[in-house]
């Protein structure tokens, strides 16, 4: 199958190129980027030297549709919805990596992103692309909204508890630690090496745009409204997200650590990319670096009846481009793991 | 004044040497270390080349007492209590950087550290060396138990709320991020560069030995028992601790963000080493690297009535050796800041 | 084909497991390690969770020979030669990743490694496993001595010039920068995160054990004795080697930058893993991280008639385990790239 | 003495503020910056919170002259020469940290910097501010051109050999490794954390603008023209420069390692900031982090008669702002070390 990548010059786009190069079922036939239109892929990204003849092009919908049947859109929010409708109308299947189709309510979208949604008719048909909770809908979708990196980690850490209903997932705090590539390839003092190296800091505490997405999905799983406190932190590493989630146990239930682990084991049975660690072990981001796996570790602080559930993903793979390919595999009826078998690069 | 350092070859000891070199009121007259006895200081630590003639010696109490009147003990827990009683009995003043005299209850000490306390008579006279909450007692003390690095950050983040009583500081979660030097100079896979670099991971969740110390001190401030969930994380940086603390607001009070900040401003008035950031700003560890400052930032997640209070310290300075010097200054009646004026090394 | 890994618990062993997992032609049937005998692979290396049922075993030659036909030996030098002869006598093919069979002269080996060579009869039959210069011999070999990480980078940077004879490669200086994993998984202060982070330092200047290997191979290519100055440096990154090589140009020749590049282009034509960058571009280690590629960049400092040739490899892949698999592919008559197509993980 | 800092918002400016805060002889009375005019110092740099009341101002010469008698100019090259003449004419003493007054020949300046020099009359009076080779002239100067960070390390590594004349310092190669702060606070992909982390790469090989400065100073010391090959590398650390220099020994002389070390010992006697390591030891950048020291290590590769001389400095201190303060101390007749006694921050 021929695929296109729109917005291919950013980190998510480059990661799609890297992953798809090893995918046996597809070939990359169209690569668009605005700022770098005309540049050779390999000149911008020496690690992609194998894409020798290929250059970034300025996006044109007809061209995209004539060259490929399946498109990944890796544009910033707001830009995506300028491109996706034409692709969908033109009959292509699309995985959109931006936030534009993740939130079902256009008003909520406007509140958090400060933009009017210009293709609200697609919100209903868009499917949230987290295969571990939504595989069936993804299989039948034409437009998949690929989850954000933080929501991927937080939701995978919490979904098994959320499924037990709102009482099982109260007072949730998600303290997340992200590598700097999470902020993208754009230039900022925050991403300047000399400022980020050797430092940890919180940012956008309680106000990060990934909050509504997490709450909507967890609420849907729980069957009732879930609110959480979300505090992202910048950590001096390139890749990786660790979400450490704290959940007050339902005092009525008094679950043991083993029972909690069994709930997770059940939930993630037959989910090839979620690895549940032994009790007492917690995940480290490096173990999933470059891979599509999500490692989950669990603990129970009995003294205060608090569950600690931590999930680690590579923000550019399971948190972005790998997940997008996983969704494509499901949409195409292929084996979910196709092209995504690579293990983490450690150490 | 002549001072001695017992256990001078570890990171806390080296940091004491670095700081005391610039202190106008003292000279280092005795430097003991077991493993490196006989080594020149500068051969182990090239950055301490100015201590040219000085070598580590095997500890002998009489020698220590004859050479210096004030001692810093930077030995591991368990080893400290083998040394401190002789120094105190010999008339020296002591700041002990280990955990041996931090917990007032010897039974509690044994439970967490797995050791019988062999100088329980000193527990009553030992003063917890966090000057921002305990300056008066420190001024009159002969034996000061210097706080752990995590407790320093967590207590400074929470003390102003704790002082309002137990209702104001409920369901506390402290998610802490530490640089690798916090684990000391000892060799372990955890501290191996190739394993720690590019990775974040939780460890000792709910079971870290600094928990009883935090709870005892915060309970004393609050006037009633406080329990908290503590999850330390290892972060790929050499120095620095960031403690992100989550506190459910007392629903009766409904404090605003500004009111919370005023509580902190009041509490830390005239505390030269605590810097309260503007509302909406959170601390970064790099801003305090190499300095004795603690930066504190505050936020209120109104949607869920949660206060987020984050504190950043350099674990080897305000979290260890700088704080020990600050205590010495107070014990000697000197200005608290003497020898500790250095600003953070940034970037 | 069933393969075994002897010494599988170190970084080179773990990297073999990671790479071979994706190799379509082999399955790992035997995994030996001494220190970790009895441990499950996944308990030591969470990123290798897919090797679920497999544990490290204590090495026994008969067992190894009965379970696999092809063995990778990733033991330290000195230990390897205790194991390899039995495997070869037992009819297995072997790629040895240690230094034990790299140097053809047993006396020279003893001088640099301080050990008597105990299987000198194999030195003649062992083939130096750098496929870009030795592919034909590797194809027919039963025992391949996999090159060291530094020699891989240095030789690939210099071979095209060396081939022009000794006059073309005079006064060679190789200033190499290595990530910390190059020192292996063993514990040392040098590899302690807090010591290595934020620091660069030279070590073993002019005395590193990889020197005789580089000089022997380059001399063989040049047809005459080559001596070089080699200064390795430790750099704060996990993976990667950059070898910056300085070669005084033969004044008789007066080659231009373009002519030099053409010499390299010719030499590396049809070598799939060597990527020659455009003139004026130099390689960065991150572009080859996790991949088997070697990026080479060239410059000519005309003012002083000095060629600068720099090569970047991932020390654990092209500098160790990936190269070992490349050799295996050639020994088995498979396509050289099999299982090694993964691109660099960037950023 | 009241001092001013022009161009105070960059890293060199911030470092001047940090250092001068602890200097007993001066107070910072004027702080100018264009881009951040109107910003409070502490809002841009939280580690400088002690400069509470102070804001950056737009530069005006009269204002500067009325407020301070001594000025540090930390502007980019080209901008400095727009500011310095007015300050000098106004009777102030100036240490200029840019390249504008380092190269004595205006034509050479234009060739390397691509700018016409607009205050050539000051080139003659400007003194190159490397105190270890130029202290006397600095003592009498009104305008000091503070050396670049690379030249500081390279010249200190080579000066003792250069002094022996051109035959003693032939075929010099300086392979330098710099932390990312060397590129300044400006935004670029090169300085983006995700691109720089985990990577080493050469840049500006043979064409870096610091070359003419090194060659001019070394030639002056040697008494004859010296040319060198200079290859700077970017290394994933914030601070620090290591210059590894290779010098072919004069075959007539056949100096031993001890004789070479004695030459260095003699040369650096009574130079408080140059620390010569024992034979066989090489410097690491972390040992000088945050300090004004330069550590120098030496080796002799007897096999090829090559001296390896390596120097480590903190590029922002001895390589910039600390050296500027050292020059000020000398210009004012104060003790050279005043305000610069801080030791390296290690680990």
JSON list of C-alpha atoms in Angstrom, two decimals, chain B residues 13 272 286:
[
{"chain": "B", "resi": 13, "resn": "UNK", "atom": "CA", "xyz": [32.23, 15.06, 52.47]},
{"chain": "B", "resi": 272, "resn": "UNK", "atom": "CA", "xyz": [17.26, 33.91, 53.37]},
{"chain": "B", "resi": 286, "resn": "UNK", "atom": "CA", "xyz": [19.27, 23.89, 37.66]}
]
